[in-house]
Coordinates of C-alpha atoms and ligand atoms in Angstrom, one line a residue:
M1 CA 56.7 -62.7 -82.9
G2 CA 57.9 -61.3 -79.5
T3 CA 55.9 -60.0 -76.2
K4 CA 51.8 -60.3 -76.3
H5 CA 50.2 -57.2 -75.4
T6 CA 47.0 -57.5 -74.0
L7 CA 45.3 -53.6 -74.4
T8 CA 42.0 -52.8 -73.2
R9 CA 39.4 -49.7 -73.8
T10 CA 40.0 -47.2 -71.5
Q11 CA 36.5 -46.5 -69.0
Q12 CA 37.3 -43.3 -68.5
G13 CA 38.8 -40.1 -71.6
L14 CA 42.6 -39.3 -71.4
R15 CA 43.7 -36.6 -69.5
G16 CA 47.4 -35.2 -68.6
E17 CA 49.8 -34.1 -70.2
I18 CA 53.3 -35.4 -71.1
H19 CA 56.2 -34.4 -72.4
V20 CA 56.7 -36.5 -74.9
P21 CA 60.8 -38.1 -75.8
G22 CA 63.5 -36.3 -78.0
D23 CA 63.0 -36.3 -81.4
K24 CA 64.1 -39.1 -83.3
S25 CA 65.9 -37.3 -86.5
I26 CA 67.5 -34.7 -84.6
S27 CA 69.4 -37.1 -81.6
H28 CA 71.1 -39.1 -84.7
R29 CA 72.3 -35.8 -86.2
A30 CA 73.0 -34.7 -82.9
I31 CA 75.6 -37.6 -82.2
M32 CA 76.6 -37.8 -85.9
F33 CA 77.6 -33.6 -85.9
G34 CA 79.0 -33.8 -82.7
S35 CA 81.6 -36.8 -83.7
V36 CA 82.2 -35.3 -86.6
A37 CA 82.7 -31.8 -85.0
E38 CA 86.1 -30.2 -82.6
G39 CA 85.2 -30.3 -79.1
T40 CA 82.4 -31.0 -76.6
T41 CA 79.0 -31.2 -77.8
T42 CA 76.1 -31.5 -75.1
I43 CA 72.5 -33.4 -75.9
H44 CA 69.9 -32.6 -73.9
N45 CA 66.5 -34.7 -74.1
F46 CA 68.7 -37.2 -76.5
L47 CA 66.1 -40.0 -77.9
M48 CA 67.1 -43.3 -75.7
G49 CA 66.0 -45.5 -78.3
E50 CA 66.7 -48.2 -79.5
D51 CA 67.6 -46.6 -83.1
C52 CA 69.1 -43.6 -81.5
L53 CA 71.3 -45.7 -79.4
S54 CA 72.3 -47.8 -83.3
T55 CA 74.1 -44.9 -84.0
V56 CA 76.2 -44.1 -80.7
S57 CA 77.5 -47.5 -80.9
C58 CA 78.2 -47.1 -84.8
F59 CA 80.8 -44.1 -84.1
R60 CA 81.9 -45.6 -80.9
E61 CA 83.3 -48.5 -83.1
M62 CA 84.8 -45.4 -84.9
G63 CA 86.7 -44.5 -81.7
V64 CA 84.9 -41.6 -81.0
E65 CA 84.2 -41.2 -76.8
I66 CA 80.2 -41.0 -76.1
D67 CA 79.2 -40.8 -72.4
I68 CA 75.3 -41.1 -71.8
G69 CA 74.3 -39.3 -69.0
E70 CA 71.8 -39.2 -66.6
D71 CA 70.2 -36.1 -68.0
R72 CA 72.7 -35.4 -71.1
V73 CA 74.8 -37.0 -73.5
T74 CA 78.3 -35.4 -74.2
V75 CA 79.9 -36.2 -77.7
Q76 CA 84.5 -36.0 -77.7
G77 CA 84.4 -35.0 -81.2
K78 CA 87.7 -34.6 -82.7
G79 CA 87.7 -33.5 -86.1
W80 CA 86.2 -35.4 -89.2
D81 CA 89.5 -37.0 -89.5
A82 CA 89.8 -38.4 -85.7
L83 CA 87.0 -41.2 -87.1
K84 CA 89.2 -45.3 -86.9
E85 CA 88.1 -47.4 -89.0
P86 CA 85.5 -49.8 -87.5
S87 CA 87.7 -53.5 -86.8
R88 CA 84.5 -54.8 -86.4
V89 CA 81.2 -54.1 -89.1
L90 CA 79.0 -51.3 -87.8
D91 CA 75.7 -52.8 -87.3
T92 CA 72.8 -50.1 -87.5
G93 CA 69.9 -52.1 -86.4
N94 CA 66.7 -51.5 -87.1
S95 CA 67.4 -47.5 -88.1
G96 CA 67.3 -46.1 -91.8
T97 CA 68.4 -42.5 -90.9
T98 CA 72.2 -44.4 -89.2
T99 CA 72.2 -46.2 -91.8
R100 CA 71.5 -44.0 -94.8
L101 CA 73.4 -41.5 -92.5
M102 CA 76.2 -42.4 -91.7
M103 CA 77.1 -43.9 -95.7
G104 CA 77.3 -40.2 -96.9
I105 CA 79.9 -39.9 -93.7
L106 CA 82.1 -42.8 -94.7
A107 CA 82.1 -42.0 -98.3
G108 CA 84.5 -39.3 -97.7
R109 CA 86.8 -41.5 -94.5
P110 CA 89.8 -42.9 -96.3
F111 CA 89.1 -45.8 -94.8
H112 CA 87.1 -49.4 -95.1
S113 CA 83.5 -50.3 -93.9
V114 CA 80.9 -52.9 -93.2
I115 CA 77.3 -52.3 -92.2
I116 CA 75.2 -54.4 -91.9
G117 CA 71.2 -54.0 -90.4
D118 CA 68.8 -56.0 -89.0
E119 CA 66.0 -57.9 -90.9
S120 CA 64.4 -55.2 -92.2
I121 CA 67.7 -52.9 -93.1
A122 CA 68.4 -55.7 -95.5
K123 CA 65.3 -55.7 -97.7
R124 CA 65.5 -51.5 -97.4
P125 CA 66.8 -50.1 -101.0
M126 CA 69.9 -48.6 -100.6
K127 CA 70.7 -47.3 -104.7
R128 CA 69.0 -44.4 -103.7
V129 CA 72.4 -43.5 -101.4
T130 CA 74.7 -45.7 -102.6
D131 CA 73.7 -44.8 -106.6
P132 CA 75.0 -41.0 -106.1
L133 CA 77.7 -41.7 -103.0
K134 CA 79.6 -42.8 -106.3
L135 CA 79.2 -40.2 -108.1
F136 CA 80.9 -38.1 -105.7
G137 CA 83.7 -41.3 -106.3
T138 CA 83.8 -43.5 -103.5
A139 CA 84.1 -46.9 -103.4
I140 CA 80.6 -47.8 -102.4
D141 CA 79.4 -52.4 -102.8
G142 CA 76.9 -54.2 -101.8
R143 CA 74.4 -57.0 -102.2
G144 CA 72.0 -56.9 -105.1
E145 CA 74.2 -54.2 -106.7
G146 CA 74.8 -51.6 -104.6
N147 CA 71.1 -51.7 -103.2
F148 CA 71.0 -53.4 -100.1
T149 CA 72.9 -54.3 -96.4
P150 CA 75.7 -55.8 -96.4
L151 CA 77.0 -52.7 -97.8
S152 CA 81.1 -52.2 -98.3
I153 CA 82.6 -48.8 -98.6
R154 CA 86.3 -47.5 -99.1
G155 CA 85.7 -44.4 -98.8
G156 CA 88.3 -41.5 -100.4
S157 CA 88.9 -38.1 -101.7
L158 CA 85.1 -37.0 -103.3
K159 CA 84.2 -34.3 -105.8
A160 CA 81.3 -32.2 -105.5
I161 CA 78.1 -33.0 -107.8
S162 CA 75.4 -31.9 -108.6
Y163 CA 72.2 -33.7 -107.9
E164 CA 68.2 -34.5 -108.7
L165 CA 66.9 -36.1 -106.0
P166 CA 64.4 -39.1 -107.9
V167 CA 62.3 -39.6 -104.4
A168 CA 61.5 -37.0 -102.1
S169 CA 63.9 -38.2 -99.4
A170 CA 65.8 -36.3 -96.5
Q171 CA 67.9 -39.2 -95.7
V172 CA 69.3 -39.1 -99.2
K173 CA 69.4 -35.2 -99.3
S174 CA 71.1 -35.7 -95.6
A175 CA 73.7 -38.1 -96.6
I176 CA 74.4 -36.2 -100.2
L177 CA 75.2 -33.1 -98.0
L178 CA 77.9 -35.1 -95.5
A179 CA 79.4 -36.2 -98.5
G180 CA 79.5 -32.7 -100.1
L181 CA 80.9 -31.5 -96.9
Q182 CA 83.9 -33.2 -96.9
A183 CA 84.2 -33.4 -100.9
S184 CA 86.3 -30.8 -102.7
G185 CA 84.0 -28.3 -104.3
M186 CA 80.4 -27.2 -104.3
T187 CA 77.2 -29.6 -103.9
E188 CA 73.6 -28.8 -105.1
V189 CA 70.5 -31.2 -104.5
V190 CA 67.6 -30.3 -105.9
E191 CA 64.8 -31.8 -103.7
P192 CA 61.1 -32.7 -105.7
E193 CA 59.6 -31.6 -102.4
R194 CA 60.8 -30.4 -99.2
T195 CA 61.5 -32.5 -96.8
R196 CA 62.5 -32.2 -93.4
D197 CA 65.7 -29.9 -93.0
H198 CA 67.4 -31.1 -89.9
T199 CA 70.7 -31.7 -91.0
E200 CA 70.9 -28.5 -92.8
Q201 CA 69.8 -26.8 -89.3
M202 CA 73.0 -28.3 -87.8
I203 CA 75.4 -28.0 -89.8
L204 CA 74.5 -24.0 -89.1
Q205 CA 74.4 -24.7 -85.3
F206 CA 77.6 -26.3 -85.2
G207 CA 78.8 -23.7 -87.4
G208 CA 78.9 -24.6 -91.2
K209 CA 77.5 -23.1 -93.6
V210 CA 74.4 -24.4 -96.2
E211 CA 72.2 -21.9 -98.6
R212 CA 68.8 -22.8 -99.8
Q213 CA 67.1 -21.2 -103.2
G214 CA 64.6 -22.8 -104.0
D215 CA 64.8 -26.3 -104.4
V216 CA 68.3 -26.6 -105.0
I217 CA 70.8 -26.7 -101.1
K218 CA 74.4 -25.7 -101.8
V219 CA 77.2 -27.1 -99.1
R220 CA 80.6 -26.2 -100.3
G221 CA 83.6 -28.8 -99.0
G222 CA 86.2 -28.5 -96.7
Q223 CA 84.0 -27.8 -93.9
Q224 CA 84.9 -27.8 -89.6
F225 CA 82.3 -28.1 -87.3
K226 CA 83.3 -26.9 -83.9
G227 CA 80.6 -29.0 -81.3
T228 CA 77.7 -27.0 -79.0
E229 CA 75.2 -27.6 -77.2
V230 CA 71.7 -29.3 -78.7
F231 CA 68.1 -29.1 -77.1
V232 CA 66.6 -31.9 -79.1
P233 CA 62.5 -30.9 -79.5
G234 CA 60.2 -33.6 -78.6
D235 CA 59.3 -35.8 -81.6
I236 CA 56.3 -34.7 -83.1
S237 CA 55.9 -38.4 -84.7
S238 CA 55.8 -39.7 -81.2
A239 CA 53.6 -36.5 -79.8
A240 CA 51.4 -38.2 -83.1
F241 CA 50.0 -40.7 -81.5
F242 CA 49.0 -38.9 -78.7
L243 CA 46.5 -36.6 -80.5
T244 CA 45.0 -38.9 -82.3
A245 CA 44.1 -40.8 -78.9
A246 CA 42.6 -37.2 -77.1
A247 CA 41.1 -36.3 -80.6
I248 CA 39.3 -40.2 -80.8
V249 CA 38.7 -40.8 -76.9
P250 CA 35.4 -39.4 -75.3
E251 CA 35.8 -37.0 -73.2
S252 CA 39.5 -36.2 -73.2
R253 CA 41.5 -33.6 -72.9
V254 CA 45.8 -34.1 -73.8
T255 CA 48.5 -31.6 -73.6
L256 CA 51.8 -32.6 -75.2
R257 CA 54.7 -30.5 -74.0
N258 CA 58.1 -28.9 -76.5
V259 CA 56.9 -30.9 -78.9
G260 CA 59.2 -30.4 -82.3
L261 CA 57.1 -27.4 -84.7
N262 CA 59.7 -27.8 -87.6
V263 CA 57.2 -26.2 -90.3
T264 CA 59.0 -29.9 -92.8
R265 CA 57.5 -31.9 -90.0
T266 CA 54.0 -30.2 -89.2
G267 CA 51.6 -32.0 -91.6
I268 CA 49.7 -33.6 -89.0
I269 CA 49.1 -30.4 -87.3
E270 CA 47.3 -29.1 -90.9
V271 CA 45.9 -32.5 -91.2
M272 CA 44.1 -33.0 -88.0
K273 CA 42.5 -29.1 -88.7
A274 CA 41.2 -29.6 -91.7
M275 CA 39.6 -33.3 -90.0
G276 CA 37.7 -30.2 -87.4
A277 CA 39.9 -31.7 -84.4
K278 CA 39.8 -29.4 -81.6
M279 CA 43.6 -28.6 -81.5
K280 CA 45.4 -25.9 -79.3
I281 CA 49.0 -24.8 -80.3
E282 CA 51.5 -22.7 -78.1
E283 CA 54.5 -21.3 -79.2
I284 CA 58.0 -21.3 -76.8
E285 CA 61.2 -19.1 -77.5
S286 CA 63.8 -21.6 -78.7
T287 CA 66.7 -20.5 -79.3
G288 CA 67.1 -23.9 -81.9
E289 CA 64.2 -25.6 -83.7
R290 CA 60.4 -24.3 -83.4
I291 CA 58.4 -25.9 -80.5
G292 CA 55.2 -25.7 -78.4
N293 CA 52.6 -27.1 -76.5
I294 CA 49.8 -28.7 -78.5
T295 CA 46.4 -29.4 -76.4
V296 CA 44.2 -31.4 -78.5
E297 CA 40.2 -32.6 -77.5
T298 CA 38.1 -35.2 -78.6
S299 CA 36.8 -34.1 -81.4
D300 CA 34.3 -34.7 -84.6
L301 CA 36.2 -35.3 -87.6
S302 CA 35.1 -35.2 -91.0
G303 CA 37.3 -37.6 -93.9
I304 CA 39.8 -35.5 -96.2
E305 CA 42.3 -35.9 -98.9
I306 CA 46.0 -36.3 -98.0
G307 CA 48.1 -35.9 -100.8
G308 CA 51.3 -34.1 -103.3
N309 CA 53.5 -32.0 -101.3
I310 CA 51.8 -32.1 -97.8
I311 CA 52.7 -36.1 -97.8
P312 CA 56.7 -35.6 -97.0
T313 CA 55.8 -33.5 -93.5
L314 CA 54.1 -35.9 -92.6
I315 CA 54.9 -39.7 -93.8
D316 CA 55.8 -41.5 -90.2
E317 CA 52.7 -39.9 -89.2
I318 CA 50.5 -41.9 -91.8
P319 CA 49.5 -45.1 -90.0
V320 CA 48.5 -43.1 -87.2
I321 CA 46.1 -40.8 -89.4
A322 CA 45.1 -43.8 -91.2
L323 CA 43.6 -44.9 -87.2
L324 CA 42.1 -41.5 -87.0
A325 CA 40.1 -41.6 -90.3
T326 CA 38.2 -44.8 -89.2
Q327 CA 36.7 -42.2 -86.3
A328 CA 35.9 -39.5 -89.0
S329 CA 32.3 -39.0 -90.7
G330 CA 33.1 -39.7 -94.7
T331 CA 35.7 -40.6 -96.7
T332 CA 39.4 -40.1 -96.3
V333 CA 41.8 -40.8 -99.5
I334 CA 45.8 -40.6 -98.9
K335 CA 48.1 -40.4 -102.5
N336 CA 51.1 -39.2 -103.3
A337 CA 52.5 -41.7 -100.5
E338 CA 54.5 -45.2 -102.3
E339 CA 57.1 -44.3 -100.0
L340 CA 55.2 -45.9 -97.2
K341 CA 56.1 -49.5 -99.2
V342 CA 59.9 -49.0 -98.2
K343 CA 59.7 -48.0 -94.9
E344 CA 60.4 -50.5 -91.3
T345 CA 57.4 -52.7 -93.0
N346 CA 55.6 -51.8 -96.2
R347 CA 53.1 -49.7 -94.1
I348 CA 50.5 -49.8 -96.6
D349 CA 49.7 -53.0 -96.3
A350 CA 50.6 -53.4 -92.6
V351 CA 48.1 -50.6 -91.2
V352 CA 45.0 -51.9 -94.3
Q353 CA 45.5 -55.4 -92.8
E354 CA 45.6 -54.8 -89.1
L355 CA 43.0 -51.4 -89.2
K356 CA 40.7 -54.5 -91.3
K357 CA 41.2 -57.2 -88.2
L358 CA 39.9 -54.7 -85.8
G359 CA 36.7 -53.5 -88.4
A360 CA 38.0 -50.7 -89.7
D361 CA 36.9 -50.2 -93.5
I362 CA 40.4 -49.2 -95.4
E363 CA 41.4 -50.7 -99.0
A364 CA 45.0 -50.0 -100.0
T365 CA 45.8 -48.4 -103.2
E366 CA 48.7 -48.4 -105.8
D367 CA 50.2 -44.5 -103.4
G368 CA 47.9 -45.1 -100.1
M369 CA 44.6 -46.2 -99.1
I370 CA 41.0 -44.9 -98.8
I371 CA 39.4 -45.1 -95.6
H372 CA 35.4 -45.7 -95.1
G373 CA 34.0 -43.6 -91.2
K374 CA 33.4 -43.4 -88.7
T375 CA 33.3 -47.2 -87.6
S376 CA 33.1 -48.5 -84.5
L377 CA 36.7 -51.1 -83.8
H378 CA 36.1 -54.0 -81.9
G379 CA 39.3 -56.0 -80.7
A380 CA 41.8 -59.0 -82.8
E381 CA 44.7 -60.7 -82.5
V382 CA 47.0 -58.0 -84.2
T383 CA 50.7 -57.8 -85.1
S384 CA 53.4 -54.9 -85.3
W385 CA 54.8 -56.6 -88.2
G386 CA 58.0 -55.9 -86.1
D387 CA 57.4 -52.0 -86.9
H388 CA 57.6 -49.5 -84.3
R389 CA 54.6 -46.9 -85.4
I390 CA 52.1 -49.9 -86.3
G391 CA 52.6 -51.3 -82.7
M392 CA 51.5 -47.6 -81.7
T393 CA 48.5 -47.0 -83.5
M394 CA 47.3 -50.6 -82.6
A395 CA 47.6 -49.6 -78.8
V396 CA 45.9 -46.3 -79.4
A397 CA 43.2 -48.1 -81.7
S398 CA 42.9 -50.3 -78.6
L399 CA 42.0 -47.2 -76.4
I400 CA 38.8 -47.2 -78.8
T401 CA 37.9 -51.3 -78.8
D402 CA 34.9 -53.4 -77.4
S403 CA 36.9 -55.6 -76.8
P404 CA 40.6 -56.6 -76.3
V405 CA 43.2 -56.6 -78.3
H406 CA 46.0 -58.9 -78.1
L407 CA 49.3 -56.8 -79.5
D408 CA 52.0 -59.5 -81.1
G409 CA 55.4 -58.3 -81.2
A410 CA 54.8 -54.8 -78.9
E411 CA 58.3 -54.3 -77.8
A412 CA 59.3 -53.1 -81.4
I413 CA 57.9 -49.6 -79.9
N414 CA 61.3 -49.6 -79.1
I415 CA 62.4 -48.5 -81.6
S416 CA 61.9 -45.0 -81.4
Y417 CA 59.5 -44.5 -77.7
P418 CA 60.4 -46.6 -75.1
D419 CA 58.3 -45.4 -72.5
F420 CA 55.2 -45.4 -74.2
F421 CA 53.0 -47.3 -72.6
S422 CA 53.7 -45.8 -69.4
D423 CA 52.9 -42.3 -70.9
L424 CA 49.6 -43.9 -72.4
N425 CA 48.9 -44.9 -68.7
S426 CA 49.8 -42.0 -67.3
L427 CA 46.9 -40.0 -69.2
K428 CA 44.5 -43.0 -68.3
E429 CA 44.7 -42.5 -64.6
S430 CA 44.9 -38.6 -64.6
Ligands
S3P501 C1 64.0 -39.4 -91.7 C2 63.0 -39.3 -92.7 C3 62.4 -40.1 -93.2 C4 61.5 -40.4 -92.1 C5 62.4 -41.2 -90.7 C6 63.3 -40.4 -90.8 C7 65.5 -38.2 -91.6 O1 63.0 -40.8 -93.9 O2 60.9 -41.4 -93.0 O3 61.6 -42.0 -90.5 O4 65.6 -38.6 -89.6 O5 66.1 -38.2 -92.1 P1 63.1 -41.0 -95.8 O6 64.3 -40.2 -95.3 O7 63.3 -42.6 -96.2 O8 61.4 -40.5 -96.1

């Protein structure tokens, strides 16, 4: 595949503190809302990962002026109607969030556009978004009866819909809300389980209105937004790798600063506490989303069962939770997580196959995996499968293997965490 990395066990505990990079979900949304708002949006702690840069390039392609400065990103929004028909295809790279949320925006724009992405995006299901967008009255199609990229969209005037999500997905919910904001009437989305609510929070932050009643979210069409200042919290999904590393490497104590603590994202904290992790959270006052500092120490862990409505709150953390479970005594069962099969890779297969190569006692099930611990891990040749979170899981595992791990495809980590290895090394050296 790509770059080979040889990773060796750490000789001492991990010590020190780091500021994990900005939240990926919030960074995408800040660019999107800033692009359709009126006035300047200033984004602090924007994630400079490849996925969020794909969002930047797509909106630039539609005529939005976006400046990437030393310590901030500024977006010169001129309202929904200022978005221009792109003269080239919109390339979303590896990013499912860019692809799906942007479709919701494009559905209401009176022009033609085509979306493509990389090989992974080409395999990910898009019907879950194209189906509801068609109900709004937009003309949208793609390969495989509208299920895969390349996707072609001719947006236009939309009529509000009421829609029950067949899968608990924040990306699908967000695409519907973004189309609903441009439709005539009140759009309603029903969630089977609560998913991340960054889109709803951002509607409010940009001066719009959105309501939640139980599991129904409602937006009225015709809303105009005002540019604003966004402080992006640290990404708990990136912090997860160091929370795990600190818990499993002997003699460690690590503090992660300014991590986003939105309750729709904190499933990993609940799971680690239930497994017996030594963890301290100090909440910090903030005007935007909840944030705090998290400290974790080496811990004696026990296996647990993870399933039901906690799954959407930790879906991206399951690869590294599986690694954590290899170091817990007893059995960990992860269920109701079939969505893992349609992430950047099939993450059930990827995690099970790669952790097995390191000596883990792990098996795949239809909707998750079963891990028996505690096992000592050994070195092997492994691959990221081109998936950033699998790559980082392997890098964390290598901290405790008795011989080196050779990781192929480590460059995938740049998707969400370009400074991952330097942050990891700083904890080894302090
Ligand atoms: C995301 C939602 C989740 C998550 C993805 C980011 C978002 O996907 O896995 O990494 O920003 O809305 P689904 O909505 O498909 O579950």
